[in-house]
PDB file of C-alpha atoms in Angstrom:
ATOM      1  CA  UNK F   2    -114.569 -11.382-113.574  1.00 53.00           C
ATOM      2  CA  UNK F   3    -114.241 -14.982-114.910  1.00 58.00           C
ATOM      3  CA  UNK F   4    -111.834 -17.241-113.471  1.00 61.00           C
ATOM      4  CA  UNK F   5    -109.611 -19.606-115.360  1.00 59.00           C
ATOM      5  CA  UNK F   6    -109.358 -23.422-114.402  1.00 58.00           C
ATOM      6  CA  UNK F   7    -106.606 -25.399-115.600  1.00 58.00           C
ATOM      7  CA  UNK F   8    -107.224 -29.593-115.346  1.00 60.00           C
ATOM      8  CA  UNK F   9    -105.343 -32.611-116.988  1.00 62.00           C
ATOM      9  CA  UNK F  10    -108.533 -34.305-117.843  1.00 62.00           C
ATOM     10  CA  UNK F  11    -107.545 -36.576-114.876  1.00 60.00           C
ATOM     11  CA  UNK F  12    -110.015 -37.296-111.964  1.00 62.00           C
ATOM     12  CA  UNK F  13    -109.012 -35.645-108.592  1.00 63.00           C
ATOM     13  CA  UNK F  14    -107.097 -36.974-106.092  1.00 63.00           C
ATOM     14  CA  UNK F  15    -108.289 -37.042-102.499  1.00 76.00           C
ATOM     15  CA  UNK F  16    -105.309 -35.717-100.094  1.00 76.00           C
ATOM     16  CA  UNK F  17    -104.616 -39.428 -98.784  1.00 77.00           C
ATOM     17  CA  UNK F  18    -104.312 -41.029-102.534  1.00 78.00           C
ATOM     18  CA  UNK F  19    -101.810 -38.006-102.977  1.00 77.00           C
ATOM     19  CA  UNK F  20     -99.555 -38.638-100.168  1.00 80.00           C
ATOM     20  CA  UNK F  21     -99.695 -42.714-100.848  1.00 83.00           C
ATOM     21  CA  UNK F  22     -98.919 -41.827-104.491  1.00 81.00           C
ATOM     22  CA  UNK F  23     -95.932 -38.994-103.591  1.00 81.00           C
ATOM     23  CA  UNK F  24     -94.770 -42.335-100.819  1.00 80.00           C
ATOM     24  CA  UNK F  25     -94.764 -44.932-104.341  1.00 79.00           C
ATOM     25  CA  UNK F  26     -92.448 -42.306-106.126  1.00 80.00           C
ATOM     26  CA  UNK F  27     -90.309 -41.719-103.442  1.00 75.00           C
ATOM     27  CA  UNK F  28     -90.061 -45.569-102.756  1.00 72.00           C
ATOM     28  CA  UNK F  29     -89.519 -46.009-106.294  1.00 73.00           C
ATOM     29  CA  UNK F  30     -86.429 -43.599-106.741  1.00 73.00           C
ATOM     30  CA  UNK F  31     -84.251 -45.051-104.179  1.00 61.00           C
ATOM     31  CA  UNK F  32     -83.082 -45.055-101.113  1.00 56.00           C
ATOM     32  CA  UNK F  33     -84.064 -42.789 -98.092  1.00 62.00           C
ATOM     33  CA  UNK F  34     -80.574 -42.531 -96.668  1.00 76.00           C
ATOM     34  CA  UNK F  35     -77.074 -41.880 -98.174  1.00 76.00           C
ATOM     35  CA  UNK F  36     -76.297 -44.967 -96.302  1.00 83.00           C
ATOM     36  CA  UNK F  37     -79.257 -47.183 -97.469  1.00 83.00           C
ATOM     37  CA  UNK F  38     -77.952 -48.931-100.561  1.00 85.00           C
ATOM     38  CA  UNK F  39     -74.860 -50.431 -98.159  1.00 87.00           C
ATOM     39  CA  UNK F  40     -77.243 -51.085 -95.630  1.00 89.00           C
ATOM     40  CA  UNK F  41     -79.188 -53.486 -98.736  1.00 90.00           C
ATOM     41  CA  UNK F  42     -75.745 -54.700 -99.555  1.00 90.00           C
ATOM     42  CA  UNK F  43     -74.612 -55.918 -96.450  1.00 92.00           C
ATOM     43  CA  UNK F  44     -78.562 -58.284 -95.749  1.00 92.00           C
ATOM     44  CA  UNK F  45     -77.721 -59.553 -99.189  1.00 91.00           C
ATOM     45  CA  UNK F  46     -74.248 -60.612 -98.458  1.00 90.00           C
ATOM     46  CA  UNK F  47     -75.238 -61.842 -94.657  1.00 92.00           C
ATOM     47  CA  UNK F  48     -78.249 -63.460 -96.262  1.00 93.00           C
ATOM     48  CA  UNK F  49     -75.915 -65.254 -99.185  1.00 90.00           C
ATOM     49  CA  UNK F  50     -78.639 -63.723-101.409  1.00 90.00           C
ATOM     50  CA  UNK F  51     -78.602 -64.182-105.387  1.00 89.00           C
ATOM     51  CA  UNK F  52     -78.731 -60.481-106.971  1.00 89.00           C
ATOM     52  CA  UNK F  53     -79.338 -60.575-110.312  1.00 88.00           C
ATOM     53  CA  UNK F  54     -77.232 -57.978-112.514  1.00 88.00           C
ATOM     54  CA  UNK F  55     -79.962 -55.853-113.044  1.00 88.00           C
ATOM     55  CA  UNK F  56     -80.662 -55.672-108.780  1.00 90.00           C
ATOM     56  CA  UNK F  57     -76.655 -55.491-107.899  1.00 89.00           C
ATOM     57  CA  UNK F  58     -76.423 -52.103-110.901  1.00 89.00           C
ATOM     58  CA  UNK F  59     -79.998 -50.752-108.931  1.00 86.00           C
ATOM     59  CA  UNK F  60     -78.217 -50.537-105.543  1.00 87.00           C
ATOM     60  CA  UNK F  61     -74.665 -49.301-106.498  1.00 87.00           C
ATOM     61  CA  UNK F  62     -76.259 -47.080-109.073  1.00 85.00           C
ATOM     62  CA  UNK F  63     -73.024 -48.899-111.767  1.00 87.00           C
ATOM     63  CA  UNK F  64     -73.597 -51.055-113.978  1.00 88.00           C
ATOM     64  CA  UNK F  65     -71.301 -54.206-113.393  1.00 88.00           C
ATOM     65  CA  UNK F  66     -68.631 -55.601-115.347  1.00 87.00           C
ATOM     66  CA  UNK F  67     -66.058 -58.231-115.525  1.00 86.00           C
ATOM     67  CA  UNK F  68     -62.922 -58.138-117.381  1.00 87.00           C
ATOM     68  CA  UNK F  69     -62.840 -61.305-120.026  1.00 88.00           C
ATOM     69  CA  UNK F  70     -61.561 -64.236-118.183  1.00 88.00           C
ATOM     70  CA  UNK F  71     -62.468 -62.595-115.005  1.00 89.00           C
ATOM     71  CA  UNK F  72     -65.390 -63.915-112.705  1.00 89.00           C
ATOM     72  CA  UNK F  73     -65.649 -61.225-110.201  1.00 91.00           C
ATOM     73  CA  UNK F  74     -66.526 -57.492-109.900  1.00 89.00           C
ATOM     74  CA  UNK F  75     -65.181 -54.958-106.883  1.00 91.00           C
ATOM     75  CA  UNK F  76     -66.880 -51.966-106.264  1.00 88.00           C
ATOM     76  CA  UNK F  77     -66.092 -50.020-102.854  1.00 86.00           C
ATOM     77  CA  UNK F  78     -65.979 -52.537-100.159  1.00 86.00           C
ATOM     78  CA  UNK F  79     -68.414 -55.457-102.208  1.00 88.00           C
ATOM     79  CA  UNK F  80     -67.064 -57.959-104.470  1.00 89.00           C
ATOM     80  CA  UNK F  81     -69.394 -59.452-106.440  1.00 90.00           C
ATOM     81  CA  UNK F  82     -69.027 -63.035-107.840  1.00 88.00           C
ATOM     82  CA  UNK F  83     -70.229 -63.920-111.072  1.00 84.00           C
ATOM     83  CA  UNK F  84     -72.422 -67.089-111.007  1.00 80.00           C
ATOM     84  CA  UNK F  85     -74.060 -68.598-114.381  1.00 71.00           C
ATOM     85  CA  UNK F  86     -77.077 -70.084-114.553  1.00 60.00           C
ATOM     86  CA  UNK F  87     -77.798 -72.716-116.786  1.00 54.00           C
TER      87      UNK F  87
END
């Protein structure tokens, strides 16, 4: 009886490159716990960190926006100042 093998035309991964790779994507899709993205949050805001736009929409998963004439965003218990950068 002949068997059938089905391949992607991709090399092989060894078991360890597949668990670091599986790790990358998990890493990649967010956070590990519920909890996590307030967790991120509350460093930034202890740490008086900069978030860019793009970082603040990654960790509330929303993008952010003002009202015209407004300079700050609320979202749960984070309010988010709008700072220009010239």
């Amino acid at each position: 009886m002949d068997a059938l093998l089905l391949t992607t035309g991709q090399p092989d991964l060894a078991f360890g490159e597949m668990v670091q790779l599986v790790e990358a994507i998990a890493r990649h899709l967010g956070p590990t716990s519920l909890l996590q993205h307030l967790k991120e949050l509350e460093l930034a805001a202890t740490k008086a960190w900069l978030l860019s736009s793009s970082e603040v929409e990654g960790l509330i998963r929303y993008k952010p926006r003002v009202q015209k004439g407004e300079q700050q965003f609320t979202r749960g218990s984070f309010c988010f100042i709008l700072k220009w950068q010239s």
